XYZ file of C-alpha atoms in Angstrom:
700
model
C 20.274 94.134 107.377
C 23.377 92.265 108.491
C 26.737 94.081 108.416
C 29.236 92.937 105.803
C 32.899 93.300 106.716
C 35.065 95.630 104.689
C 37.276 92.804 103.355
C 34.260 91.189 101.629
C 32.378 94.364 100.780
C 35.387 95.901 99.040
C 36.670 92.732 97.350
C 37.603 93.700 93.737
C 35.174 92.480 91.080
C 37.270 93.394 88.042
C 40.892 93.874 87.123
C 40.458 97.654 87.210
C 39.580 97.533 90.904
C 42.641 95.471 91.822
C 45.302 97.191 93.957
C 48.856 96.311 92.990
C 49.969 93.063 91.290
C 50.462 94.888 87.983
C 52.919 92.276 86.721
C 50.247 89.562 87.020
C 47.320 91.599 85.732
C 49.151 92.679 82.587
C 49.838 89.074 81.522
C 46.271 87.939 82.252
C 44.633 90.903 80.518
C 46.717 90.408 77.364
C 46.006 86.668 77.342
C 42.243 87.197 77.698
C 42.069 89.902 75.064
C 44.056 87.835 72.552
C 42.237 84.566 73.425
C 45.534 82.850 74.284
C 44.197 80.875 77.248
C 46.051 78.233 79.194
C 44.257 75.297 80.758
C 45.886 75.620 84.253
C 46.965 78.665 86.252
C 48.830 78.643 89.556
C 48.738 81.719 91.822
C 51.221 81.877 94.711
C 51.761 84.448 97.437
C 51.161 85.160 101.087
C 47.693 85.499 102.608
C 45.448 88.352 101.566
C 47.243 89.485 98.401
C 44.471 88.577 95.916
C 44.962 84.976 94.777
C 41.311 83.891 95.115
C 40.064 87.281 93.954
C 42.024 87.077 90.683
C 40.807 83.497 90.135
C 37.157 84.576 90.497
C 37.665 87.508 88.129
C 39.146 85.113 85.546
C 36.070 82.880 85.940
C 33.878 85.915 85.230
C 35.979 86.885 82.209
C 35.675 83.364 80.753
C 31.933 82.976 81.300
C 30.539 86.492 80.920
C 27.556 86.576 78.612
C 29.129 89.398 76.614
C 32.048 87.174 75.586
C 35.578 86.350 76.658
C 37.403 89.562 77.522
C 39.396 91.169 80.309
C 36.478 93.465 81.191
C 33.427 91.454 82.282
C 30.192 93.398 82.342
C 29.407 92.649 85.983
C 25.659 92.960 85.351
C 24.733 89.741 83.584
C 23.392 86.776 85.524
C 26.669 84.882 85.286
C 28.717 87.782 86.706
C 26.208 88.326 89.521
C 26.116 84.634 90.419
C 29.912 84.446 90.517
C 30.069 87.535 92.742
C 27.471 85.998 95.045
C 29.276 82.615 95.086
C 26.460 80.521 93.587
C 27.564 79.917 89.997
C 27.182 76.218 89.285
C 30.104 75.919 86.854
C 32.604 77.511 89.248
C 33.640 74.676 91.570
C 35.622 76.016 94.507
C 37.497 73.296 96.387
C 39.206 73.734 99.761
C 42.146 71.360 99.464
C 42.890 71.686 103.169
C 39.639 69.865 104.000
C 39.641 67.487 101.031
C 43.105 65.963 101.084
C 42.190 62.320 100.470
C 42.639 60.686 97.090
C 38.964 59.636 97.117
C 37.927 63.298 97.170
C 40.148 64.063 94.194
C 38.805 61.092 92.214
C 35.229 62.170 92.905
C 36.134 65.636 91.653
C 37.723 64.318 88.479
C 34.779 62.070 87.673
C 32.737 65.173 86.821
C 35.433 66.760 84.608
C 34.249 64.957 81.508
C 30.781 66.522 81.636
C 30.123 69.794 79.847
C 29.359 72.955 81.839
C 25.746 73.554 82.830
C 25.360 77.283 82.125
C 28.712 78.809 81.461
C 31.200 78.615 78.630
C 33.845 76.822 80.782
C 33.770 74.658 83.848
C 36.275 76.291 86.210
C 37.873 74.360 89.080
C 39.261 76.702 91.735
C 41.409 74.667 94.175
C 42.559 76.778 97.117
C 45.538 75.801 99.317
C 46.442 73.150 96.769
C 49.692 72.317 98.578
C 47.614 70.530 101.265
C 46.696 67.685 98.896
C 48.274 64.325 99.592
C 50.804 62.694 97.307
C 48.189 60.249 96.042
C 45.834 63.126 95.252
C 48.534 64.866 93.242
C 49.262 61.690 91.323
C 45.585 61.265 90.542
C 45.375 64.863 89.345
C 48.424 64.865 87.107
C 47.007 63.366 83.904
C 43.834 65.397 83.949
C 45.800 68.561 84.796
C 48.053 68.005 81.801
C 45.348 67.262 79.189
C 41.953 68.391 80.456
C 38.870 68.597 78.212
C 38.632 71.859 76.245
C 35.758 73.131 78.417
C 37.725 72.806 81.689
C 40.061 75.355 83.305
C 42.064 74.752 86.491
C 42.856 77.691 88.787
C 45.166 76.687 91.661
C 46.104 78.899 94.623
C 48.697 78.266 97.348
C 50.725 80.083 99.962
C 53.519 77.503 99.936
C 54.561 76.570 96.391
C 57.654 74.741 97.647
C 55.431 71.872 98.764
C 54.038 71.308 95.279
C 55.596 68.524 93.196
C 57.573 69.701 90.206
C 55.289 67.604 88.031
C 52.396 69.892 88.995
C 54.443 73.065 88.597
C 55.477 72.081 85.089
C 51.828 71.732 83.991
C 50.721 75.217 85.117
C 51.367 78.849 84.335
C 52.717 80.192 87.624
C 52.122 83.771 88.810
C 53.765 84.982 92.025
C 51.832 87.729 93.781
C 53.817 90.250 95.829
C 53.184 91.616 99.291
C 51.406 94.947 99.479
C 53.734 97.810 100.419
C 52.486 100.085 103.233
C 52.060 102.965 100.777
C 49.551 100.953 98.712
C 47.714 99.803 101.806
C 47.427 103.339 103.183
C 46.246 104.654 99.828
C 43.544 102.000 99.557
C 42.410 102.399 103.172
C 42.137 106.142 102.671
C 39.885 105.555 99.650
C 37.719 103.000 101.484
C 37.261 105.089 104.641
C 36.466 108.182 102.633
C 33.792 106.243 100.759
C 32.449 104.847 104.049
C 32.393 108.364 105.619
C 34.610 107.243 108.530
C 36.879 109.966 110.055
C 40.519 108.906 110.194
C 44.058 110.160 110.798
C 46.927 109.506 108.428
C 49.189 108.270 111.242
C 46.561 105.691 112.146
C 46.484 104.403 108.568
C 50.266 104.061 108.566
C 50.053 102.022 111.762
C 47.454 99.766 110.148
C 49.478 99.501 106.943
C 52.579 98.350 108.806
C 50.603 95.974 111.030
C 49.034 94.335 107.954
C 52.488 93.089 106.953
C 51.779 93.085 103.217
C 48.255 91.630 103.358
C 45.393 93.810 102.102
C 42.798 91.523 103.703
C 44.529 91.853 107.079
C 44.581 95.626 106.652
C 40.820 95.684 105.986
C 40.138 93.435 108.974
C 42.265 95.609 111.254
C 40.444 98.662 109.950
C 37.127 97.080 110.930
C 38.517 96.467 114.388
C 39.867 100.016 114.644
C 36.477 101.487 113.681
C 34.828 99.465 116.423
C 37.552 100.353 118.950
C 37.410 104.071 118.159
C 33.591 104.279 118.132
C 33.347 105.045 114.447
C 36.671 106.887 114.134
C 40.158 105.694 113.190
C 42.559 107.688 115.372
C 46.289 107.115 115.833
C 46.135 106.898 119.639
C 43.296 104.366 119.521
C 45.002 102.255 116.856
C 48.266 102.294 118.818
C 46.463 101.197 121.960
C 44.541 98.536 120.039
C 47.631 97.066 118.382
C 49.844 97.484 121.437
C 52.542 98.909 119.212
C 55.280 101.306 120.164
C 54.994 105.017 119.559
C 57.437 105.520 116.706
C 58.270 108.994 117.951
C 59.764 107.537 121.132
C 62.305 105.624 119.070
C 63.431 108.931 117.603
C 63.586 110.350 121.127
C 66.042 107.614 122.107
C 68.158 108.260 119.002
C 68.221 112.020 119.614
C 69.399 111.403 123.194
C 72.206 109.247 121.788
C 73.215 111.983 119.346
C 73.268 114.591 122.119
C 75.245 112.297 124.429
C 72.690 112.955 127.183
C 72.476 109.972 129.537
C 69.725 111.599 131.626
C 67.492 112.104 128.574
C 68.258 108.538 127.462
C 67.155 106.987 130.754
C 64.098 109.248 130.791
C 63.137 108.025 127.318
C 63.457 104.413 128.509
C 61.221 105.226 131.486
C 58.504 106.553 129.160
C 58.825 103.410 127.063
C 58.455 101.220 130.143
C 55.086 102.832 130.951
C 53.655 101.132 127.867
C 55.047 97.715 128.800
C 56.656 97.161 125.386
C 58.524 94.193 124.026
C 62.113 95.402 124.462
C 63.331 93.128 121.722
C 60.780 94.758 119.428
C 61.962 98.214 120.502
C 65.517 97.314 119.499
C 64.182 95.996 116.197
C 62.433 99.336 115.559
C 65.682 101.186 116.323
C 67.544 98.969 113.873
C 64.921 99.648 111.188
C 65.338 103.393 111.671
C 69.148 103.139 111.599
C 68.941 101.063 108.435
C 66.866 103.743 106.721
C 69.226 106.447 108.031
C 72.185 104.615 106.473
C 70.307 104.438 103.161
C 69.531 108.156 103.399
C 73.217 108.947 103.909
C 74.236 106.852 100.905
C 71.347 107.780 98.583
C 68.724 110.191 99.963
C 66.350 109.649 97.035
C 66.119 105.929 97.846
C 64.464 106.501 101.239
C 60.827 105.408 101.093
C 57.969 106.795 103.113
C 56.775 103.364 104.132
C 56.421 104.451 107.743
C 55.403 108.050 107.180
C 58.614 109.459 108.653
C 60.801 110.190 105.641
C 61.570 113.753 106.739
C 62.657 112.648 110.208
C 64.926 110.005 108.692
C 66.570 112.604 106.456
C 67.117 114.899 109.446
C 68.770 112.084 111.388
C 70.960 111.269 108.387
C 72.338 114.818 108.450
C 72.852 114.942 112.227
C 74.377 111.483 112.806
C 77.846 110.574 111.433
C 77.905 107.565 109.141
C 80.442 105.819 111.395
C 78.089 106.089 114.368
C 75.145 104.770 112.345
C 77.044 101.610 111.432
C 78.368 101.255 114.986
C 74.917 101.652 116.579
C 73.409 99.184 114.107
C 76.020 96.522 114.840
C 75.756 97.044 118.598
C 71.957 96.821 118.377
C 72.214 93.493 116.542
C 74.533 92.125 119.221
C 72.225 93.525 121.906
C 69.237 91.661 120.448
C 71.250 88.463 120.539
C 72.263 88.974 124.172
C 68.941 90.362 125.435
C 67.560 86.950 126.547
C 70.644 86.543 128.767
C 69.972 89.746 130.720
C 68.468 89.417 134.240
C 65.521 91.500 133.038
C 64.686 92.726 129.530
C 64.545 96.408 130.471
C 67.963 96.265 132.137
C 69.430 94.560 129.088
C 67.908 97.219 126.819
C 69.325 100.009 128.984
C 72.774 98.410 128.911
C 72.679 98.290 125.119
C 71.889 102.021 125.012
C 74.546 102.882 127.599
C 77.061 100.851 125.616
C 76.176 102.869 122.523
C 76.627 106.021 124.584
C 79.973 105.047 126.104
C 81.828 103.700 123.078
C 82.793 105.229 119.767
C 83.879 103.644 116.474
C 87.617 103.053 116.263
C 89.523 105.212 113.816
C 86.784 107.844 113.522
C 88.242 110.610 115.650
C 87.495 113.181 112.984
C 83.764 112.477 112.957
C 81.828 115.430 114.419
C 80.010 114.412 117.545
C 78.758 115.920 120.788
C 80.627 115.019 123.952
C 78.796 113.504 126.887
C 77.081 115.941 129.213
C 78.395 116.256 132.815
C 75.437 114.277 134.200
C 76.047 111.474 131.735
C 78.653 108.761 131.762
C 82.139 109.653 132.905
C 84.796 108.994 130.337
C 87.063 106.117 131.298
C 90.761 106.378 130.582
C 92.850 103.620 129.113
C 96.293 105.127 129.748
C 98.551 102.347 130.949
C 100.737 104.837 132.753
C 97.936 105.636 135.190
C 96.210 102.255 135.276
C 96.889 100.773 138.716
C 96.794 97.232 137.359
C 97.699 97.011 133.706
C 100.076 99.926 133.624
C 102.155 99.158 136.745
C 105.685 98.199 135.836
C 107.593 95.572 137.810
C 110.084 97.202 140.174
C 113.653 96.903 138.999
C 116.104 95.093 141.256
C 118.221 97.555 143.181
C 121.659 97.554 144.772
C 122.275 99.468 147.964
C 125.688 100.852 148.785
C 127.202 100.644 152.296
C 128.399 103.707 154.142
C 131.345 105.443 152.541
C 134.699 104.152 153.787
C 137.688 106.290 154.638
C 139.955 104.402 152.283
C 139.300 102.081 149.349
C 139.435 98.384 150.049
C 140.550 95.526 147.895
C 138.079 94.466 145.187
C 135.975 91.439 145.906
C 133.534 89.487 143.741
C 129.822 90.119 144.004
C 128.038 87.235 145.720
C 124.305 87.068 144.803
C 122.079 85.744 147.546
C 118.804 83.851 147.290
C 115.600 85.835 147.736
C 111.858 85.454 147.252
C 110.755 86.143 143.646
C 108.672 89.199 144.552
C 110.780 90.528 147.436
C 113.860 92.731 147.412
C 116.983 91.087 148.780
C 118.382 92.546 151.998
C 121.607 94.458 151.957
C 123.934 91.457 152.355
C 125.878 91.620 149.089
C 129.597 92.158 149.321
C 130.520 95.099 147.138
C 133.542 97.333 147.052
C 133.265 100.636 148.814
C 132.663 103.594 146.546
C 132.025 107.229 147.092
C 128.549 108.481 148.070
C 126.256 108.663 144.986
C 125.701 112.173 143.788
C 122.261 113.506 142.808
C 121.485 112.576 139.226
C 119.420 114.638 136.779
C 116.271 113.035 135.357
C 117.667 112.065 131.960
C 116.824 109.133 129.678
C 118.917 105.980 129.913
C 120.901 105.416 126.706
C 122.089 102.106 125.351
C 125.891 102.002 125.332
C 127.775 99.582 123.113
C 131.029 98.233 124.612
C 132.391 95.605 122.276
C 135.960 95.811 123.679
C 134.768 95.352 127.246
C 133.482 91.838 126.574
C 136.960 90.416 126.083
C 138.483 92.204 129.094
C 135.832 91.277 131.644
C 136.967 88.571 134.082
C 134.884 85.408 134.359
C 132.297 85.202 137.091
C 133.541 83.592 140.299
C 132.156 80.200 141.197
C 129.640 80.398 144.075
C 130.766 78.830 147.328
C 127.343 77.346 148.041
C 124.277 76.428 145.961
C 122.187 79.465 145.275
C 118.563 79.915 144.225
C 117.825 80.170 140.489
C 116.411 83.692 140.929
C 119.268 85.927 142.141
C 118.442 89.510 143.096
C 121.228 92.039 143.518
C 120.922 95.443 145.159
C 122.085 98.267 142.936
C 123.828 101.328 144.409
C 121.103 103.951 144.020
C 117.858 104.988 145.618
C 114.852 102.764 144.789
C 112.524 105.746 144.549
C 114.490 107.200 141.643
C 115.537 103.956 139.961
C 114.767 103.789 136.253
C 113.163 100.719 134.742
C 115.561 97.847 134.179
C 116.316 97.110 130.541
C 117.093 93.602 129.324
C 120.068 93.707 126.956
C 121.989 91.003 125.187
C 125.644 90.378 125.966
C 128.078 92.027 125.635
C 126.017 95.245 126.061
C 125.867 96.862 129.473
C 123.486 99.429 130.842
C 124.862 102.803 131.791
C 123.142 103.756 135.046
C 122.857 107.452 135.982
C 124.615 107.304 139.335
C 127.901 108.418 140.865
C 131.084 107.880 138.847
C 132.365 104.326 139.121
C 135.930 103.761 140.300
C 137.960 102.579 137.332
C 139.713 99.518 138.876
C 136.416 98.101 140.052
C 134.201 98.496 136.969
C 135.207 95.280 135.244
C 134.257 93.262 138.341
C 131.066 95.135 139.276
C 129.299 96.051 136.001
C 129.287 92.591 134.406
C 127.772 90.687 137.399
C 125.207 93.438 137.899
C 124.132 93.276 134.228
C 123.933 89.485 134.380
C 121.801 89.666 137.501
C 119.411 92.162 135.885
C 118.978 89.991 132.795
C 118.397 86.837 134.849
C 115.938 88.519 137.248
C 113.781 89.903 134.445
C 113.847 86.625 132.527
C 112.638 84.763 135.636
C 109.946 87.357 136.323
C 108.545 87.013 132.792
C 108.786 83.217 132.708
C 105.289 82.756 134.127
C 103.562 84.987 131.592
C 101.274 83.277 129.109
C 102.477 85.534 126.325
C 105.720 87.486 126.901
C 105.641 91.090 125.720
C 107.605 92.008 122.602
C 111.112 93.353 123.062
C 111.692 97.086 123.164
C 114.945 96.992 121.202
C 115.966 95.650 117.846
C 117.924 92.419 117.779
C 121.153 92.572 115.794
C 123.500 90.032 114.310
C 126.936 89.389 115.844
C 130.116 88.864 113.904
C 131.877 85.908 115.533
C 135.371 87.121 114.564
C 135.282 90.736 115.654
C 132.486 90.544 118.257
C 131.085 93.617 116.553
C 127.414 94.307 116.022
C 125.981 94.848 112.570
C 123.543 97.715 112.872
C 123.060 98.170 109.145
C 120.247 95.640 108.804
C 118.212 96.842 111.805
C 118.567 100.490 110.861
C 117.562 99.818 107.264
C 114.493 97.852 108.371
C 113.335 100.561 110.776
C 110.299 102.444 109.426
C 111.065 105.966 108.346
C 108.566 108.540 109.560
C 108.123 111.372 107.124
C 108.570 114.670 108.923
C 107.150 117.900 107.492
C 109.710 119.997 105.693
C 110.778 123.132 107.576
C 109.082 126.345 106.586
C 110.866 128.986 104.608
C 109.960 131.694 107.141
C 108.912 131.678 110.798
C 105.247 132.279 111.480
C 104.235 135.900 111.952
C 100.966 137.791 111.881
C 98.014 135.658 110.799
C 100.199 132.562 110.504
C 101.255 132.951 114.164
C 97.615 133.414 115.170
C 96.775 130.153 113.381
C 99.516 128.374 115.364
C 97.876 129.439 118.625
C 94.319 128.809 117.336
C 94.900 125.260 116.025
C 95.219 123.515 119.449
C 91.940 125.120 120.568
C 89.953 123.493 117.749
C 90.309 120.005 119.231
C 90.534 118.337 115.843
C 91.907 114.867 115.159
C 92.181 112.304 112.387
C 92.218 113.487 108.769
C 90.569 116.803 109.596
C 93.240 117.541 112.208
C 96.000 116.566 109.775
C 94.618 118.930 107.154
C 94.327 121.799 109.633
C 97.862 121.153 110.922
C 99.299 121.581 107.423
C 97.459 124.835 106.722
C 98.352 128.431 107.430
C 96.056 131.439 107.702
C 96.503 133.901 104.833
C 93.482 136.219 105.046
C 90.914 136.970 107.736
C 88.626 139.699 106.409
C 85.855 139.655 108.978
C 84.029 136.343 108.556
C 85.845 135.450 105.300
C 88.945 133.347 106.052
C 91.436 131.951 103.558
C 93.768 129.036 104.349
C 96.645 127.720 102.252
C 97.028 123.920 102.390
C 100.277 122.177 101.555
C 99.659 120.357 98.210
C 101.552 117.346 99.589
C 98.479 116.653 101.758
C 95.855 117.243 99.079
C 94.990 113.522 98.961
C 93.309 113.842 102.360
C 91.362 116.960 101.410
C 87.711 116.809 100.347
C 84.559 118.919 100.888
C 83.620 116.860 103.946
C 86.909 117.679 105.690
C 86.529 121.364 104.802
C 83.008 121.360 106.256
C 84.186 119.747 109.495
C 87.040 122.215 109.809
C 84.629 125.087 109.174
C 82.225 123.723 111.839
C 85.066 123.533 114.368
C 86.044 127.135 113.609
C 82.444 128.298 113.964
C 82.128 126.579 117.325
C 85.428 127.964 118.616
C 84.834 131.519 117.377
C 81.158 131.563 118.302
C 80.124 132.945 114.922
C 79.586 131.835 111.355
C 82.795 131.891 109.307
C 83.015 131.394 105.559
C 86.135 129.286 105.100
C 88.047 128.866 101.858
C 90.995 126.496 101.424
C 93.401 126.730 98.503
C 96.164 124.283 97.607
C 99.302 126.375 97.836
C 102.679 125.799 99.467
C 102.647 127.805 102.748
C 105.518 130.259 102.989
C 105.360 130.479 106.778
C 105.416 127.817 109.424
C 102.350 125.555 109.765
C 101.313 123.833 113.036
C 102.720 120.540 111.742
C 106.070 122.151 110.912
C 106.123 123.895 114.288
C 105.500 120.589 116.056
C 108.257 118.904 114.016
C 110.656 121.743 114.854
C 109.917 121.438 118.583
C 110.416 117.673 118.454
C 113.753 118.107 116.705
C 114.853 120.669 119.308
C 113.912 118.364 122.168
C 115.743 115.484 120.497
C 118.899 117.544 120.034
C 118.694 118.699 123.657
C 118.319 115.115 124.875
C 121.266 113.909 122.774
C 123.436 116.786 124.010
C 122.472 115.965 127.609
C 123.510 112.350 127.133
C 126.797 113.276 125.459
C 127.636 115.678 128.320
C 126.809 113.216 131.080
C 129.997 112.406 133.125
C 129.185 108.708 133.387
C 128.681 108.373 129.633
C 131.953 110.208 128.995
C 133.765 107.868 131.364
C 132.274 104.780 129.666
C 133.353 106.109 126.258
C 136.897 106.801 127.443
C 137.502 103.556 129.352
C 135.497 101.043 127.287
C 135.519 102.701 123.839
C 131.714 102.699 124.036
C 129.491 104.282 121.423
C 126.211 106.059 122.109
C 123.374 104.997 119.837
C 121.484 108.156 119.005
C 118.414 106.181 117.920
C 118.046 104.862 121.486
C 117.681 108.356 122.965
C 114.199 109.754 123.446
C 113.205 112.946 125.232
C 111.401 112.339 128.503
C 108.731 114.994 127.941
C 106.859 114.161 124.732
C 103.593 115.898 125.571
C 104.620 119.343 124.362
């Protein structure tokens, strides 16, 4: 006896045996039971979802000897002949092979004749979209008003190609793809009835490979039975389909979570042994990340379409939501760029290493594991240590000649031409001054000298043409020279050097300031986009030559500092001050911890008081992250409670604000006590702008 394939052997013969398509079956069953029959039905859907099967069942329901009903007997001669494909009044037409208008006319010539044996003459036209335009036109009138003994059952996989005139004459039913759960359930029933041993993982592989088609799933099952010598095993099915082991995708994701570059490369090496499609591997990773994101938003919405629901839920708890979105976006970009890589495996590895090296911006408070020592070294982006981007242009300097025994008559400063990037030799004529004294490392303030602008003498006319880029040597050591600051006239820069002789300041300071401004303007002229200024621009009153600082100070953003504590930190509050930096927290979680103080620590039960002014940032997620950081730092499990109550003792944020204020006051006092600043104030009626003073050490 010849073998009959599973797809034909297990083809449904009644509506009760149908798998899925409930929305279509309900309408057809009700119509048959109530005798409300249409003359033309159109079934659409992808391959293998039951279009032809439903059409044959309808033919049985219409012609069964027991009468028209939704439950044909299946035993009468008509039902048996329809199941065997030899019923004379069921005319099945393959429109793909009979596209000509002559074939359609020949078909329609027999419509007028009554059925031979059955109650209705049923025309089943499969792949009806393949008919030509002339065939459709020939079919239209008969399709609209057929004889009462004729029923048209049309099936197509591409309804968009049908003319609207045909669609308007039919009842259209759209059949859905089979979900993997339905496919696995049906395959399990079929294999159990066939006494074929199987594994659930193998059925899930077949269900996903079927891609919504039950006929494809049955055909693949036949192939798997032959491949596995009468058994359907996961390893055999995976080898037969050439698909990726889904567990290896989770291995790659776990290596990403752990930040382990060695484990990541090892996982890629195991993948390479199977010779996979690297683009397909990335697609599988994206599918898993998509389901993880759904699990984080709504755990109940995660389906078990791939048999890994529990693993998805575990990943959703271990992976921060920010990282899930970041990995998904980077995987999409990696799939786009993968064809540009020299080799697919190298491009895939670079996508994974990029995921490992970067983190989402603005998510410093997300809990994550740092990279292991054997992984990727963390690059720094500090411009102060960057040898290229962070290197500041050297400020032009002025060198002083050897001290003279007696002062000489003042002479104008004569700038000399120099190369743009070179420092001018010591050829400037400057008055002799005393040897510069050692200067403390203090910040350079901005000194306002409105009265000095009117008293400064005009610049002397040069005796010979000079280059447009003058460079003047300043009288201090180049190794300790601070960065030059571009200021608008009539401001001058107070330089921390030896005291300047009073009769010479009007002739020395102004040309030096002009030279600094011109040199920096020429140095920045070639930049594509000049950097923004470091100081606020102010408006000048033309009558008094006074600056109006009111507008700039009012527009400056005000940073809200924490209010000082009522009492200094002692006891548990002091311990919290020393413990907070060890937690390594940042973002919102760090802000919450910085505004807390420790009230009780009874063994593993800790109580923190949080300033109510910061309650908007507080939520259970932040409390959990703070508790996790405490558990990791203490090496034990701590039960943390946080209450909204104004702390009576100093919090870490208040302590940091107090230290900043002390450093600021110290810096301002240092500037006010500087001899050079005092001399500028006395001789030029200068004013020190306190908002231009910043402490040098801001790391503490």
